[in-house]
Each structure stands twice: as structure tokens, then as C-alpha cells.
mmCIF file of N, CA and C in Angstrom:
data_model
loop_
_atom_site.group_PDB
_atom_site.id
_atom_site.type_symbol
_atom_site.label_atom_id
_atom_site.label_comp_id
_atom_site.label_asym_id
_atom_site.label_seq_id
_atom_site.Cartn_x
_atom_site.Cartn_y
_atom_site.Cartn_z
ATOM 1 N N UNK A 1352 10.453 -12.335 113.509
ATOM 2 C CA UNK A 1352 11.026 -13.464 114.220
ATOM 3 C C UNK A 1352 11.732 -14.376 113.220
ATOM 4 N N UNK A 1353 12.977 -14.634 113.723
ATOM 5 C CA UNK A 1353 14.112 -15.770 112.555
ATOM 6 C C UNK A 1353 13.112 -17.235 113.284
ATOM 7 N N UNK A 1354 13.591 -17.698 111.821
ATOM 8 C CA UNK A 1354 13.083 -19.307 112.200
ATOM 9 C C UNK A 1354 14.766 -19.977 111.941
ATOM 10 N N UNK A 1355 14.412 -21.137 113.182
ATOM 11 C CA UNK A 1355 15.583 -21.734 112.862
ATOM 12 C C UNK A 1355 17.245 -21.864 113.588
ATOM 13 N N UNK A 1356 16.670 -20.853 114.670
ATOM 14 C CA UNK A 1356 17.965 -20.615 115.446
ATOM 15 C C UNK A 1356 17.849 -21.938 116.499
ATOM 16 N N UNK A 1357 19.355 -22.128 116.549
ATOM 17 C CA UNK A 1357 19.598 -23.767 117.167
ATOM 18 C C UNK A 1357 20.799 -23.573 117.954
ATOM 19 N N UNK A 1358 20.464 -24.069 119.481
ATOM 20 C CA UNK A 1358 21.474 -23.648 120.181
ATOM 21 C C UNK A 1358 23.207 -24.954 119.634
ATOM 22 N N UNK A 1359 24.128 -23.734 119.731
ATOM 23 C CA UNK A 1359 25.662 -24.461 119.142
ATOM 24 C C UNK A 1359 25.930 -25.463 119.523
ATOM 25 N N UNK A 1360 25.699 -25.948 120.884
ATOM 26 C CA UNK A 1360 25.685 -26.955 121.807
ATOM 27 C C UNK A 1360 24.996 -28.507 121.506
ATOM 28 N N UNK A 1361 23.619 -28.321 121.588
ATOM 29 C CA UNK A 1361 22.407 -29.130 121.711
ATOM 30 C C UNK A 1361 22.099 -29.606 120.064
ATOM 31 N N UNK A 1362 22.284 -28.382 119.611
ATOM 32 C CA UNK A 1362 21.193 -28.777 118.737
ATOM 33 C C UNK A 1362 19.576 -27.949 118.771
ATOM 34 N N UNK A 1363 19.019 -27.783 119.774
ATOM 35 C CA UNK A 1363 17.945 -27.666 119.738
ATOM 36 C C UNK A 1363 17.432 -26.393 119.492
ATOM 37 N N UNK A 1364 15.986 -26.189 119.143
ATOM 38 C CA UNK A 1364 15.910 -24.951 118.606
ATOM 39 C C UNK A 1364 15.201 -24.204 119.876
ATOM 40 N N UNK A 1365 15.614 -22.614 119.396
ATOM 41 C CA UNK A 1365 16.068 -21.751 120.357
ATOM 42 C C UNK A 1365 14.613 -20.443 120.154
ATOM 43 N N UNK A 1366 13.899 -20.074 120.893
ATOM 44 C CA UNK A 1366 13.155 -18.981 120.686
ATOM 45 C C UNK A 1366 13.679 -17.496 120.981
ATOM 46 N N UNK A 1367 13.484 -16.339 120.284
ATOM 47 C CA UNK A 1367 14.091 -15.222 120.851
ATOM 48 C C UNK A 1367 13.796 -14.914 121.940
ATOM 49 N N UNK A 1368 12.834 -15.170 122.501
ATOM 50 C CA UNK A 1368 12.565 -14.526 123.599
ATOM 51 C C UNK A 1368 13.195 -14.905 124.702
ATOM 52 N N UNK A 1369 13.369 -16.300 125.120
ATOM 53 C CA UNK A 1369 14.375 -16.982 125.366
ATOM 54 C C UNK A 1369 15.734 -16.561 125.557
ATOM 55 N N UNK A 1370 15.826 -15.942 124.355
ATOM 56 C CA UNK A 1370 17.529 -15.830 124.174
ATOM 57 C C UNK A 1370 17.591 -13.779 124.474
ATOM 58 N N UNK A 1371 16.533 -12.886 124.807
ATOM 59 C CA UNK A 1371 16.280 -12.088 124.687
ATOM 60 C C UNK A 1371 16.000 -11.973 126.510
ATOM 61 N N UNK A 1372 15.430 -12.718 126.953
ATOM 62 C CA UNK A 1372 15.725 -12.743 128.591
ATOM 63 C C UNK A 1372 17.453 -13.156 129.394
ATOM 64 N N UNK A 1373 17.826 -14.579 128.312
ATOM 65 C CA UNK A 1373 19.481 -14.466 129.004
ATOM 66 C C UNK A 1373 20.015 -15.584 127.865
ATOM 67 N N UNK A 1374 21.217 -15.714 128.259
ATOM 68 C CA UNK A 1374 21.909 -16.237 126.883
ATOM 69 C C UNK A 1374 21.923 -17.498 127.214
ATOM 70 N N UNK A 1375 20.756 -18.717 127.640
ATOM 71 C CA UNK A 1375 21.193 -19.703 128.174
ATOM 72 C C UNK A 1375 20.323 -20.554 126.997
ATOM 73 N N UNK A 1376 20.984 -21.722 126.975
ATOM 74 C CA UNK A 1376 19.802 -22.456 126.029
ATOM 75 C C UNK A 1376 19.070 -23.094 127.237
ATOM 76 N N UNK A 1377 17.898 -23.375 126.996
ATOM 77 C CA UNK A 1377 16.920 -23.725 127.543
ATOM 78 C C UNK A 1377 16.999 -25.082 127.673
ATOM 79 N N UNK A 1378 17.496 -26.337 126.720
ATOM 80 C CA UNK A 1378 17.070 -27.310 126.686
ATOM 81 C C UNK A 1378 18.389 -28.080 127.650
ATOM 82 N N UNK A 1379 19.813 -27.580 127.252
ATOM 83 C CA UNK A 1379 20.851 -27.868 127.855
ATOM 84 C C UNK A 1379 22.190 -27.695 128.628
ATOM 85 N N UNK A 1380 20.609 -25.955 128.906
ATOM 86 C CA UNK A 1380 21.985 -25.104 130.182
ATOM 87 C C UNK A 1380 23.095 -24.563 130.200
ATOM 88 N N UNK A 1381 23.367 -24.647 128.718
ATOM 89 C CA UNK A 1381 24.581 -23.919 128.314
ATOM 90 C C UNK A 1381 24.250 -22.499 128.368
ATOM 91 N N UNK A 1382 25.432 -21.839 129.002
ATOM 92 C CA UNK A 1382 25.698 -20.706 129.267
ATOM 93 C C UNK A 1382 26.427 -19.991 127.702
ATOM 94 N N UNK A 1383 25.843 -19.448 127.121
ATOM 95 C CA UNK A 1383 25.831 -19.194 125.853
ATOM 96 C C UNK A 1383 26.544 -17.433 125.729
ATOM 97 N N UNK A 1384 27.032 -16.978 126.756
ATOM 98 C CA UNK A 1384 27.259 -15.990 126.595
ATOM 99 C C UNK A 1384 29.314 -15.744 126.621
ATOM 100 N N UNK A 1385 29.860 -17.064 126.127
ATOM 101 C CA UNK A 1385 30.925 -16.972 125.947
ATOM 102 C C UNK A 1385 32.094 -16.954 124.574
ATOM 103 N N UNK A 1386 33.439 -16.796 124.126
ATOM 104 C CA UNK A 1386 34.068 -16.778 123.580
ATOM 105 C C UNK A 1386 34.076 -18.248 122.426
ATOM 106 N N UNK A 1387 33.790 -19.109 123.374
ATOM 107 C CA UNK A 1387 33.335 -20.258 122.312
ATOM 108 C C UNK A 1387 32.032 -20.619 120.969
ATOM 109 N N UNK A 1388 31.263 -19.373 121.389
ATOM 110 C CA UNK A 1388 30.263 -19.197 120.686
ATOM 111 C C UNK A 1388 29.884 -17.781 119.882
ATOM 112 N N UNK A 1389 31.256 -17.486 119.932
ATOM 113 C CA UNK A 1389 31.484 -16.404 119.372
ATOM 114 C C UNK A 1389 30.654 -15.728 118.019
ATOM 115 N N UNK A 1390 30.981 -16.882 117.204
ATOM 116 C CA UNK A 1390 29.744 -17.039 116.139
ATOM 117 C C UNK A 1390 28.756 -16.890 116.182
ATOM 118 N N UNK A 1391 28.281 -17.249 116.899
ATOM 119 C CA UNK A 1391 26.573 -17.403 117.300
ATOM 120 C C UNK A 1391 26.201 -16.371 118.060
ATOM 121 N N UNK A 1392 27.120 -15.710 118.445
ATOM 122 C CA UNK A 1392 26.894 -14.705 119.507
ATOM 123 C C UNK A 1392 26.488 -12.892 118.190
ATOM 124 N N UNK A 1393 27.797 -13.440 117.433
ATOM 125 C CA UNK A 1393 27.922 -12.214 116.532
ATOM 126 C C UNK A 1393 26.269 -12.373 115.390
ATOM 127 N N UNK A 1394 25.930 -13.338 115.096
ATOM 128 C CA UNK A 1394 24.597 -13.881 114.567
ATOM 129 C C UNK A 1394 23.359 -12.554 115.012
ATOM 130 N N UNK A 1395 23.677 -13.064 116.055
ATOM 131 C CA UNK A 1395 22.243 -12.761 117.220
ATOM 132 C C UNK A 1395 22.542 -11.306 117.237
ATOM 133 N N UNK A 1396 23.568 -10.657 117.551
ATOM 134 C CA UNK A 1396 23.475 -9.414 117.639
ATOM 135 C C UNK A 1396 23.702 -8.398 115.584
ATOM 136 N N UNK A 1397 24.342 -9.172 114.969
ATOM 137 C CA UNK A 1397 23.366 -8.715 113.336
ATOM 138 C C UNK A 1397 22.080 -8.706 113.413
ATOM 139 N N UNK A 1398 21.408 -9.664 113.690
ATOM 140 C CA UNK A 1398 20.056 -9.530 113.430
ATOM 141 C C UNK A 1398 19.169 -9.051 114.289
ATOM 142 N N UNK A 1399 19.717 -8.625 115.829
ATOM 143 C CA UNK A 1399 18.919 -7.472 116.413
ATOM 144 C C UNK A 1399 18.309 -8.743 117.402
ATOM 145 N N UNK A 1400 19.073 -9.293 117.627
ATOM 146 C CA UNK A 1400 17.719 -10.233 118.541
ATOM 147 C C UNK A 1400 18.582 -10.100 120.138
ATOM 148 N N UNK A 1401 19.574 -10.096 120.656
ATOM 149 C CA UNK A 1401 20.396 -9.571 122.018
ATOM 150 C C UNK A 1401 20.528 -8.309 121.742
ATOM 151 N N UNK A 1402 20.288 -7.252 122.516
ATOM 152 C CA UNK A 1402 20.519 -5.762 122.554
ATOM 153 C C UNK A 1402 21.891 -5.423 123.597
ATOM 154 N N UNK A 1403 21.522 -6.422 124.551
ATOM 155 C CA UNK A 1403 22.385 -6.489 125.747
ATOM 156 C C UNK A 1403 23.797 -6.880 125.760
ATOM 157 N N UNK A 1404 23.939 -7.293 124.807
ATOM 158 C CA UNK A 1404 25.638 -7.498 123.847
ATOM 159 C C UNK A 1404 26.130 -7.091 122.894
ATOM 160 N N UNK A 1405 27.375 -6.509 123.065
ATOM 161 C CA UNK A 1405 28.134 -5.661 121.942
ATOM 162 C C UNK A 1405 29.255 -6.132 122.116
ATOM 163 N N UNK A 1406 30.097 -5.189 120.582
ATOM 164 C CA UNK A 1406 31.664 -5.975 120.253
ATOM 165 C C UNK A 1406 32.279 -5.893 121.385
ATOM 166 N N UNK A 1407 32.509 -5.032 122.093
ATOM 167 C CA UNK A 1407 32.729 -4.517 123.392
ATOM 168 C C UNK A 1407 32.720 -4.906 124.733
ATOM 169 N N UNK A 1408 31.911 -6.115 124.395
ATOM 170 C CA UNK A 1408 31.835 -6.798 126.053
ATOM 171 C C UNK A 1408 33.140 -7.457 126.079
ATOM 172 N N UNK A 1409 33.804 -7.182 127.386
ATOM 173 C CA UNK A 1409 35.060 -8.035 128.010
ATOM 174 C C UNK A 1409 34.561 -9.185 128.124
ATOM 175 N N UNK A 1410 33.742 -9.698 128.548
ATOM 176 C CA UNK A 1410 33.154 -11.333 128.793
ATOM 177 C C UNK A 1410 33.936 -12.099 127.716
ATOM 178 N N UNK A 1411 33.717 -11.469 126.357
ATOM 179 C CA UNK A 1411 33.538 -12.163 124.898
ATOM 180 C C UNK A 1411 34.839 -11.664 124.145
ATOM 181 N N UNK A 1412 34.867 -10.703 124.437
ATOM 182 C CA UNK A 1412 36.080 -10.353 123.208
ATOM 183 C C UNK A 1412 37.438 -9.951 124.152
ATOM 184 N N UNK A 1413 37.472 -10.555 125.569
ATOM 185 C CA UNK A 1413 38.499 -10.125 126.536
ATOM 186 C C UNK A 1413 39.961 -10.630 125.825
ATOM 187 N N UNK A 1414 40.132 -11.461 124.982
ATOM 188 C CA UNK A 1414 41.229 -12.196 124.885
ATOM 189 C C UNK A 1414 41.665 -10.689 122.984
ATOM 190 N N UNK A 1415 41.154 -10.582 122.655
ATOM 191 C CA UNK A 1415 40.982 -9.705 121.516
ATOM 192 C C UNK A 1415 41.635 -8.576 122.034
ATOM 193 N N UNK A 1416 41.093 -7.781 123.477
ATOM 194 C CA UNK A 1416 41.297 -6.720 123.980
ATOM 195 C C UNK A 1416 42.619 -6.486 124.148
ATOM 196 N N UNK A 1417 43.105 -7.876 125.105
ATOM 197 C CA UNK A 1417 44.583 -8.119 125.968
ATOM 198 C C UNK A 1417 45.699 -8.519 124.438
ATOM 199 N N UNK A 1418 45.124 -8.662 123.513
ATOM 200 C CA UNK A 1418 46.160 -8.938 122.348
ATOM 201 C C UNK A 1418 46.078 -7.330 121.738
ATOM 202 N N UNK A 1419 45.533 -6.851 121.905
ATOM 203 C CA UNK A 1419 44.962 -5.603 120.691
ATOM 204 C C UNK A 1419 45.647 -4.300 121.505
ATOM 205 N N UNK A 1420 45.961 -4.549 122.923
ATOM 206 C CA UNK A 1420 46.328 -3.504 124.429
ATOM 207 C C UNK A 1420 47.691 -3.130 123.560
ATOM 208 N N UNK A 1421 47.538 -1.068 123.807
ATOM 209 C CA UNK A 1421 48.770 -0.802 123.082
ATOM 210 C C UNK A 1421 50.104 -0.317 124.049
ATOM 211 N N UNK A 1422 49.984 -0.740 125.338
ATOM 212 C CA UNK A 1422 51.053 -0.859 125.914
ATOM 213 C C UNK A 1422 51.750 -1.901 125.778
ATOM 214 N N UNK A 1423 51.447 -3.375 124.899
ATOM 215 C CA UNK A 1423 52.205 -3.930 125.041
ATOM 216 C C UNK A 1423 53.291 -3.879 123.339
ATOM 217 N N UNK A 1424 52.887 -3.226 122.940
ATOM 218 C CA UNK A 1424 53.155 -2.656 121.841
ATOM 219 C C UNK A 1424 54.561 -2.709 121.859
ATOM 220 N N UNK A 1425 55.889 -3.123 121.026
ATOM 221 C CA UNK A 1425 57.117 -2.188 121.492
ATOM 222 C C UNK A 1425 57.417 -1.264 120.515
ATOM 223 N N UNK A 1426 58.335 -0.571 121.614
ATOM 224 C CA UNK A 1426 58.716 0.852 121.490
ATOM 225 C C UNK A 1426 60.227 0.591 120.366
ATOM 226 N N UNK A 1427 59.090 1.204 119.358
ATOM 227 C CA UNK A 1427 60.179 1.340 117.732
ATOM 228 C C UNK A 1427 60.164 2.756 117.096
ATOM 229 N N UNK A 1428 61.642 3.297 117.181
ATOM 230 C CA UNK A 1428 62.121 4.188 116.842
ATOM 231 C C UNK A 1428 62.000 4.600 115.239
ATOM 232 N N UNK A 1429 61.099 5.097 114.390
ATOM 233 C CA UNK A 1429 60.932 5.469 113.925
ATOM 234 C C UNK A 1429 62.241 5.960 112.732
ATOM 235 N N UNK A 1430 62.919 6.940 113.549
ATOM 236 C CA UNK A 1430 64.603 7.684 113.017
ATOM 237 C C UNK A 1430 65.137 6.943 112.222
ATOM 238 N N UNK A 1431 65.195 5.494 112.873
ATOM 239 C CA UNK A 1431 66.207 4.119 112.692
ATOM 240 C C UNK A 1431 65.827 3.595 111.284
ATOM 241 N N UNK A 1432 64.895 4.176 110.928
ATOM 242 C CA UNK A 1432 64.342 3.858 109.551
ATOM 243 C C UNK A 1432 63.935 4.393 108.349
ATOM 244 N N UNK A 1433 63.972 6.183 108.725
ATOM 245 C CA UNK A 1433 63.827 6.873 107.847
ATOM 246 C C UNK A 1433 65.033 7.413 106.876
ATOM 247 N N UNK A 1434 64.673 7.971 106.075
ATOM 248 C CA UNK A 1434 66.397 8.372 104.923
ATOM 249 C C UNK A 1434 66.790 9.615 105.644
ATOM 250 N N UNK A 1435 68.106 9.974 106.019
ATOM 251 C CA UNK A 1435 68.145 11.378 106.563
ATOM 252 C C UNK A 1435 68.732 12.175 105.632
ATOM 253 N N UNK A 1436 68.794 13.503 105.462
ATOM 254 C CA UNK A 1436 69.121 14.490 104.677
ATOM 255 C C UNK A 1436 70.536 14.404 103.839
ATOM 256 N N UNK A 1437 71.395 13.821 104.831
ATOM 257 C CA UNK A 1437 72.836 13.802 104.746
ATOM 258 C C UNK A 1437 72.874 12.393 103.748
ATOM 259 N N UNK A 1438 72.434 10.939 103.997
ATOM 260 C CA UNK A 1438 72.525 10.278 102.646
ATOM 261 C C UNK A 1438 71.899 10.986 101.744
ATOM 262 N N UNK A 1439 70.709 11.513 101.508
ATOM 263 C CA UNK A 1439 70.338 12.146 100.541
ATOM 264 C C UNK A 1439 71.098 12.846 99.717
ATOM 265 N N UNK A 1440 72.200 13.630 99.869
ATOM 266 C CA UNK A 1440 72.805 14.625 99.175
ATOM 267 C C UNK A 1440 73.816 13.935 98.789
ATOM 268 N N UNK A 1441 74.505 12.422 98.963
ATOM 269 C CA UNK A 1441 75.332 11.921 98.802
ATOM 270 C C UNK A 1441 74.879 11.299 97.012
ATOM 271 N N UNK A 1442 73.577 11.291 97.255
ATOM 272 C CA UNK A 1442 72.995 10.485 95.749
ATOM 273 C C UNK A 1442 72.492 11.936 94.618
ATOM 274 N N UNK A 1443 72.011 13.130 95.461
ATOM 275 C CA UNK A 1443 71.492 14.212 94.519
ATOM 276 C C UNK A 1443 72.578 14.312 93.305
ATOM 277 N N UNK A 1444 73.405 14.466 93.276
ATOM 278 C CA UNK A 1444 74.053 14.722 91.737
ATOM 279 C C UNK A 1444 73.845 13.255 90.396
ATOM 280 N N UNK A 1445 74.080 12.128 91.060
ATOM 281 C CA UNK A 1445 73.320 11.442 90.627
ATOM 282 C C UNK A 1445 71.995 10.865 89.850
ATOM 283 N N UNK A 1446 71.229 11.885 90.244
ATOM 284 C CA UNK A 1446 69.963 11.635 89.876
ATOM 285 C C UNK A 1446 69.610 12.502 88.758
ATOM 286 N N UNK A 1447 70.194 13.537 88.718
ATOM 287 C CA UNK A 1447 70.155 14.727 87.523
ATOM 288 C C UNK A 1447 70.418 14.256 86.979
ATOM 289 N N UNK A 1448 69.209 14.061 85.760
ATOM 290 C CA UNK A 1448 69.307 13.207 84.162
ATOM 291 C C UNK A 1448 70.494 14.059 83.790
ATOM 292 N N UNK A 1449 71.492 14.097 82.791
ATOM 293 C CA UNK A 1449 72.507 14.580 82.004
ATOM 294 C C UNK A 1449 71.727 13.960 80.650
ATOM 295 N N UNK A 1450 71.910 15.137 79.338
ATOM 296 C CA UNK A 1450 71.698 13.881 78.227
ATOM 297 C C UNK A 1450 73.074 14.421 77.373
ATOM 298 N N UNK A 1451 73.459 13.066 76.886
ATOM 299 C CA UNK A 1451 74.074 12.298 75.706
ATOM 300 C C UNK A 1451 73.930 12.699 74.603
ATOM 301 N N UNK A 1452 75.472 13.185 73.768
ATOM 302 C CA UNK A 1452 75.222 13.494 72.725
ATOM 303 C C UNK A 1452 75.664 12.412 72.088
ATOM 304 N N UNK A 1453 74.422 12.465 71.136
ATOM 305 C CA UNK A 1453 74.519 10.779 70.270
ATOM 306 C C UNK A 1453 75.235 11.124 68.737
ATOM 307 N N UNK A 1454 76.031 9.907 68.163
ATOM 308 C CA UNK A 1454 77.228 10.183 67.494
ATOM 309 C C UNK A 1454 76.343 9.905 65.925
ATOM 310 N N UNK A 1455 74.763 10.200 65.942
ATOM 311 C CA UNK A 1455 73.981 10.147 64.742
ATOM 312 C C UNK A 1455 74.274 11.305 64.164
ATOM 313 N N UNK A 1456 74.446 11.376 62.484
ATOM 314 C CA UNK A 1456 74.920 12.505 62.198
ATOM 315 C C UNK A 1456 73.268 13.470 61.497
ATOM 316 N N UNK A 1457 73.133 14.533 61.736
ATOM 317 C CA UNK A 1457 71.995 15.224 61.416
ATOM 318 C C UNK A 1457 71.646 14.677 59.683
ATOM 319 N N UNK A 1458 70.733 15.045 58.843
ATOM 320 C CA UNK A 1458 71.053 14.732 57.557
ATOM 321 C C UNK A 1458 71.430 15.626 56.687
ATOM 322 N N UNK A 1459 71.443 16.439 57.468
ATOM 323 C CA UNK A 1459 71.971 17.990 57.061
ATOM 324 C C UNK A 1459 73.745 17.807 56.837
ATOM 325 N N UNK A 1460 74.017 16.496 57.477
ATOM 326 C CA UNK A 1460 75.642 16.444 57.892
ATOM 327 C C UNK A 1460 75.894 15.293 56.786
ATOM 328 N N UNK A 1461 74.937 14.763 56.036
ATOM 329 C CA UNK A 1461 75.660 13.552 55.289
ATOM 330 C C UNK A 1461 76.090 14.166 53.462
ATOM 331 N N UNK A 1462 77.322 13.609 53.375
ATOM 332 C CA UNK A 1462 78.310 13.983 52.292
ATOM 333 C C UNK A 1462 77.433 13.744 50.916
ATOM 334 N N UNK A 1463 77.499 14.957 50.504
ATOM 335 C CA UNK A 1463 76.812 14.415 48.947
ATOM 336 C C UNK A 1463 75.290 14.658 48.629
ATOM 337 N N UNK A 1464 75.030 14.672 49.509
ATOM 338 C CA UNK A 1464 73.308 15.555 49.894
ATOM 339 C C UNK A 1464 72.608 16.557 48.859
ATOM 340 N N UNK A 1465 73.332 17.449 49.188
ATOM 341 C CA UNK A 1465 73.341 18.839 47.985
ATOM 342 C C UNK A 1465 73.590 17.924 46.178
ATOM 343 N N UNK A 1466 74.533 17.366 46.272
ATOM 344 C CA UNK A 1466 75.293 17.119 44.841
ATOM 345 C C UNK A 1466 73.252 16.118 44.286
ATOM 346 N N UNK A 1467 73.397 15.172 44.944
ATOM 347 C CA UNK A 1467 72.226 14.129 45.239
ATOM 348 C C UNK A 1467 70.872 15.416 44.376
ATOM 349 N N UNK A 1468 70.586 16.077 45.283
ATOM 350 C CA UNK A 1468 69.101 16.789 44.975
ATOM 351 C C UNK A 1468 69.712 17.680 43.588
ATOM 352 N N UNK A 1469 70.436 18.139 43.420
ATOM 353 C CA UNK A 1469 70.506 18.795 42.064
ATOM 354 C C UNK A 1469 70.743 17.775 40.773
ATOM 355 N N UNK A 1470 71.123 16.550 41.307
ATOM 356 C CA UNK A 1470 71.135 15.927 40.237
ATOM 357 C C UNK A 1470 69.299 15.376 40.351
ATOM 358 N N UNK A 1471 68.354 15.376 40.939
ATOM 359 C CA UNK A 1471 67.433 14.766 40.806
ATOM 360 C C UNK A 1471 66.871 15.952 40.223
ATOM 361 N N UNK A 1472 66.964 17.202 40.866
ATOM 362 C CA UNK A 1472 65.946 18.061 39.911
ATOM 363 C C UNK A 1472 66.591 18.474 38.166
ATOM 364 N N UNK A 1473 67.890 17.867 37.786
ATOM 365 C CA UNK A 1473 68.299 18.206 36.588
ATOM 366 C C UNK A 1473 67.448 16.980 35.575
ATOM 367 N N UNK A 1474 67.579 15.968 36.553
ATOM 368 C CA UNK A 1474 66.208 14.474 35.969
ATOM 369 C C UNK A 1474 65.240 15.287 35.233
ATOM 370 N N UNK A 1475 64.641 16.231 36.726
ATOM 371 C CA UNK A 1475 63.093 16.200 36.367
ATOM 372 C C UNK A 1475 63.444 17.571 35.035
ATOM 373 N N UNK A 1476 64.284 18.258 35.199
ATOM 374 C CA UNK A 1476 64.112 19.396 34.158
ATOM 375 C C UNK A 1476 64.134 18.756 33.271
ATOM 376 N N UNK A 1477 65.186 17.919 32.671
ATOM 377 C CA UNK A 1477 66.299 17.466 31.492
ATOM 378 C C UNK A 1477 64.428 16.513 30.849
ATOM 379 N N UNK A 1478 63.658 16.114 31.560
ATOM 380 C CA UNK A 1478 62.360 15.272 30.644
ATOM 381 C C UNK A 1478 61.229 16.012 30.397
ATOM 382 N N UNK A 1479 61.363 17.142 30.660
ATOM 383 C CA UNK A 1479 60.575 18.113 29.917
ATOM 384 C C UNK A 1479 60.830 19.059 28.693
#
């Protein structure tokens, strides 16, 4: 048994059993089984204390239902928004990376290279 339950209304505190025979508070006749007490309603049925109410009751969640109804839904064409085949092929050549030949010259390609290393290994001979 919860301690502490207090009808939304009053104030006053509320016994399960009470609230387990009908959804009324006892002290001030409120009819407790509506949309305004929504809160209190969802409370009671977490903790197992109304069996007799679910998300499901029209009483309570009727205004949820009539917003949530998928006939009123409108009717959106899908087509009107997807890419079709035909732009597609307008961009495919496009998209094929190509690469760039870059105007860096290999070092295999720079002037004087060869001349360069024979004069360094004539260094290293010429100090021995």
C-alpha cells in the first residue's frame, strides 16, 4: 500500500481501496476518471493500484486518439520527392574522381643529381 496519495482536486488523502472500487474522491466527489487528471491517472495505473484503466481508454486519451487518427493524415506523394534515375545520370560523370597530374618533378627528374652524388662519393674516397 502507497502512503500519501491525495486526491488532485481536494487535497485530501485518498485510500486504494477507495480508488480501486471507482475513481471518485471520497471527500469531494470529484469524478476522477478524466483527461484533467491525466497525471494522476497515469500514477495510479504505474503503480498497479486501478487495473480497470489503460492507455487505451477513450474516456481519457479520446482527444490523443482523434489527433493521432490516420485518416486525417494527408495524402503526400512520395515520387514528388524522391531523386529519379534520369537526374541521376545527368551528375554520374561528374562524380568520377579523375586524378591530376601534378607539375612536381620526380627527384629522379632534377638537373645535376647524378653530377651531385659522384662528387660526394669522390669526398668520401679522396679522405681515405
Amino acid at each position: 500500500m502507497l502512503e500519501g496519495i491525495i486526491c488532485p482536486v481536494c487535497g485530501a488523502t485518498l485510500k486504494e481501496e477507495d480508488l480501486r472500487e471507482s475513481l471518485v474522491c471520497v471527500h469531494c466527489k470529484t469524478d476522477l476518471h478524466s483527461r484533467d487528471y491525466l497525471d494522476f491517472l497515469e500514477y495510479l495505473m504505474t503503480n498497479g493500484i486501478v487495473e480497470n484503466l489503460d492507455f487505451f481508454d477513450t474516456d481519457v486519451y479520446q482527444e490523443d486518439i482523434e489527433r493521432l487518427d490516420p485518416e486525417d493524415e494527408e495524402e503526400v506523394d512520395p515520387s514528388e520527392y524522391e531523386k529519379k534515375k534520369d537526374n541521376f545520370s545527368l551528375y554520374e560523370n561528374e562524380m568520377i574522381p579523375t586524378t591530376q597530374e601534378e607539375d612536381i618533378p620526380d627527384y629522379e627528374e632534377f638537373e645535376g643529381l647524378d653530377e651531385d652524388w659522384e662528387e660526394f662519393n669522390r669526398r668520401e674516397y679522396d679522405s681515405f
